[in-house]
Amino acid sequence: MDRDLFAERLVTAAVASWEIARRYVVEDLPAPLLFRVRLDQSYDGDPAGSGGVGISEDISRRRAAALQRCDFETVVGELWCDGRVPEWVNLAVVGRTGSSTIVEVVYCGRSTADEDRLYHLDEGRPPFHVLGPTLPVQYDGTRFSIHTRAECWDRDDLDIVTGASDRVWALNIMTGEFDGQALAAVPDLPNVEIIEHDACSIESADGLAAFARFPKLRILRLRLSEFGTFDIGPDSRLGALTHLRISNLPNRPWGRRAWPDSLPCLTGLDLEASNALWLDGRLPQSLQRLSLTAAHIIGPVQLPHRIGHLGVHLAHGTDEDIATLLDGPTEITSLSLRGTPVTDVVLPNLERYRFDRLDLVGTRVTTAALSDFRAGHPETGLYPRSGAQYPGAQARYLPEP
C-alpha cells in the first residue's frame, strides 16, 4: 500500500473514533490527537520457530513505553514498512490529556502488501476498524467518564489520574516510578475495583499493605520487577479482594504462612515464577480457582479442601510433586496439569476425584493410559480428546483452550 494512502486512512479513522467517543463520554475531548500504540496484538504462533525474529520482553517494554503517547508520523512509521501494512488495525479513544485526546492503536503482527488480505474492507478504509470507547460494566446508556479505565506510564498520567480520582474504576500502572513509600504518590481512589501493576518494585516487608487503602479493590494483578524485594507481609488486610495474581515471583521465600487472615474473601489466586515457586502454610479455604505456574515448587503448602479449578503447570514437576499437592483437597471440579511432565504413575492419585474436566495436554501420560482413564471416567471431559499428545507440547506451558 502506498504510504500516503495509508496515512490518509489513518487520519480519517482516528477522527472517526474521536467523533464516536464524544457521543459517549462526559468530558470534552480536545481535537488534537495523540496515539498509544499496542505492539503486535495478534497471536501468530511461534515466529522464531517459523523463521521469524522474536523480540525480547525487555525491548518490547521499552518500545511500548516510547509509543504510549506519540504523534501521527510516529504511528505511520511504526505500521507502514516498504508497502507492507498490518492486516488489521483497531482504533479507539482511551484517554485525554489537558490538550489532546489519546487514541489507542491495536494492530496485527502479520503485515502484507496484498490489499486483498486486509481486514475491514466494508468500512471503506482497510485495514482500519473504528471502535467506540470501552463501555462500563452494566452500561445503562448514560454518558460515562473516559477515566473509568486509566493507564499510568509517567508523572503526566499520574496527574491526570489525580484530577479524576473519584472516576477511576480500573487502573493500569505501567511503571515502578511511583512505588516508593508504598505507592504514596498514587492518590486515594475511592471507587477503584481493579488494579494491574505491570512493573511492581515495591520494596517492603508488607507489600500488599500498599493496596489496602483502596476500599473497593476486588482484583489485583502484580507483575514483580526483577530487582524488587516484594513480600506479602504479616499485617496487610484486603477485605474486599476476591482475585489476586502475582507473576515473576522471586526465587526465594516471599510470603507468610497465614494467608487466610489477610485475604478473607479471596476466591481466585494465580501465582507464577520463572524458577522455583516458594510456598508455605495453608491457602484460604475460600479459594475456588487456583493456578500455580513455575519450574517446580519449594515448601509445604496446604490447598483448600474443596476447589473448583486447580491448574498446576510445572516445567520440571514430577508425579511425586503432584501427589503431594493433592494430599489435601478432597474435591476438585476441574484439574489442569498442562505442560507438567507427569507420567502414567500420576493417574492413581486422580482416581478419587470426580472431575468435570481433566487436562493432561503436554504431559507424558501415554495414549494407552489416557484411553483407559477415559473408559473408566466417561463423565470427565478429558484432554487431549483424541488420546494423542500434541507434538512439542511438553516443551512449554500452552494456554488452556
GROMACS .gro file of N, CA, C and O in nm, residues 12 18 61 87 104 116 135 144 154 168 187 207 231 240 249 252 283 286 328 363 387 398:
model
   88
   12THR      N    1  -0.846   0.960   0.876
   12THR     CA    2  -0.992   0.955   0.875
   12THR      C    3  -1.046   0.859   0.979
   12THR      O    4  -1.148   0.886   1.044
   18TRP      N    5  -1.262   0.950   1.736
   18TRP     CA    6  -1.280   1.066   1.823
   18TRP      C    7  -1.425   1.114   1.822
   18TRP      O    8  -1.483   1.143   1.927
   61ARG      N    9   0.901  -0.392   2.601
   61ARG     CA   10   0.852  -0.299   2.702
   61ARG      C   11   0.906  -0.158   2.677
   61ARG      O   12   0.834  -0.060   2.695
   87GLU      N   13  -0.241  -0.644   0.877
   87GLU     CA   14  -0.365  -0.692   0.815
   87GLU      C   15  -0.488  -0.626   0.876
   87GLU      O   16  -0.591  -0.613   0.810
  104GLU      N   17  -0.607   0.486   2.104
  104GLU     CA   18  -0.534   0.360   2.111
  104GLU      C   19  -0.526   0.295   1.973
  104GLU      O   20  -0.626   0.288   1.901
  116ASP      N   21  -0.582  -0.729  -0.085
  116ASP     CA   22  -0.692  -0.824  -0.076
  116ASP      C   23  -0.691  -0.900   0.056
  116ASP      O   24  -0.791  -0.963   0.093
  135LEU      N   25  -1.706   0.033   2.707
  135LEU     CA   26  -1.820   0.070   2.790
  135LEU      C   27  -1.801   0.022   2.933
  135LEU      O   28  -1.737  -0.081   2.958
  144PHE      N   29  -2.042   0.839   3.035
  144PHE     CA   30  -1.951   0.794   3.139
  144PHE      C   31  -1.818   0.865   3.123
  144PHE      O   32  -1.791   0.930   3.020
  154ASP      N   33   0.363   0.759   3.338
  154ASP     CA   34   0.459   0.858   3.383
  154ASP      C   35   0.388   0.961   3.471
  154ASP      O   36   0.269   0.948   3.502
  168VAL      N   37  -1.213   0.683   3.860
  168VAL     CA   38  -1.132   0.568   3.816
  168VAL      C   39  -1.188   0.439   3.874
  168VAL      O   40  -1.197   0.423   3.996
  187PRO      N   41  -0.284   0.869   4.420
  187PRO     CA   42  -0.388   0.928   4.506
  187PRO      C   43  -0.484   0.822   4.560
  187PRO      O   44  -0.488   0.709   4.510
  207GLY      N   45   0.418  -0.592   5.137
  207GLY     CA   46   0.391  -0.535   5.006
  207GLY      C   47   0.245  -0.512   4.975
  207GLY      O   48   0.209  -0.414   4.910
  231ASP      N   49   0.744  -0.862   4.945
  231ASP     CA   50   0.699  -0.966   5.037
  231ASP      C   51   0.553  -0.938   5.070
  231ASP      O   52   0.514  -0.821   5.086
  240ALA      N   53  -1.186  -0.668   5.067
  240ALA     CA   54  -1.275  -0.680   4.951
  240ALA      C   55  -1.214  -0.760   4.838
  240ALA      O   56  -1.281  -0.788   4.738
  249LEU      N   57   0.744  -1.403   4.035
  249LEU     CA   58   0.780  -1.415   4.176
  249LEU      C   59   0.927  -1.454   4.191
  249LEU      O   60   0.982  -1.528   4.109
  252ARG      N   61   1.291  -1.719   4.605
  252ARG     CA   62   1.319  -1.710   4.749
  252ARG      C   63   1.186  -1.706   4.822
  252ARG      O   64   1.080  -1.684   4.761
  283LEU      N   65  -0.340  -2.220   5.224
  283LEU     CA   66  -0.408  -2.122   5.142
  283LEU      C   67  -0.553  -2.109   5.188
  283LEU      O   68  -0.608  -2.200   5.250
  286SER      N   69  -1.146  -2.032   5.113
  286SER     CA   70  -1.243  -1.964   5.025
  286SER      C   71  -1.208  -1.976   4.878
  286SER      O   72  -1.290  -1.944   4.791
  328GLY      N   73  -0.415  -3.278   5.018
  328GLY     CA   74  -0.514  -3.208   5.099
  328GLY      C   75  -0.654  -3.202   5.040
  328GLY      O   76  -0.752  -3.232   5.108
  363THR      N   77   0.164  -3.350   2.881
  363THR     CA   78   0.226  -3.434   2.985
  363THR      C   79   0.291  -3.555   2.917
  363THR      O   80   0.293  -3.566   2.794
  387GLY      N   81  -0.675  -3.862   2.256
  387GLY     CA   82  -0.590  -3.960   2.322
  387GLY      C   83  -0.444  -3.945   2.287
  387GLY      O   84  -0.358  -4.002   2.353
  398LEU      N   85   0.133  -2.443   2.751
  398LEU     CA   86   0.048  -2.386   2.648
  398LEU      C   87  -0.078  -2.331   2.712
  398LEU      O   88  -0.129  -2.386   2.810
   0.00000   0.00000   0.00000
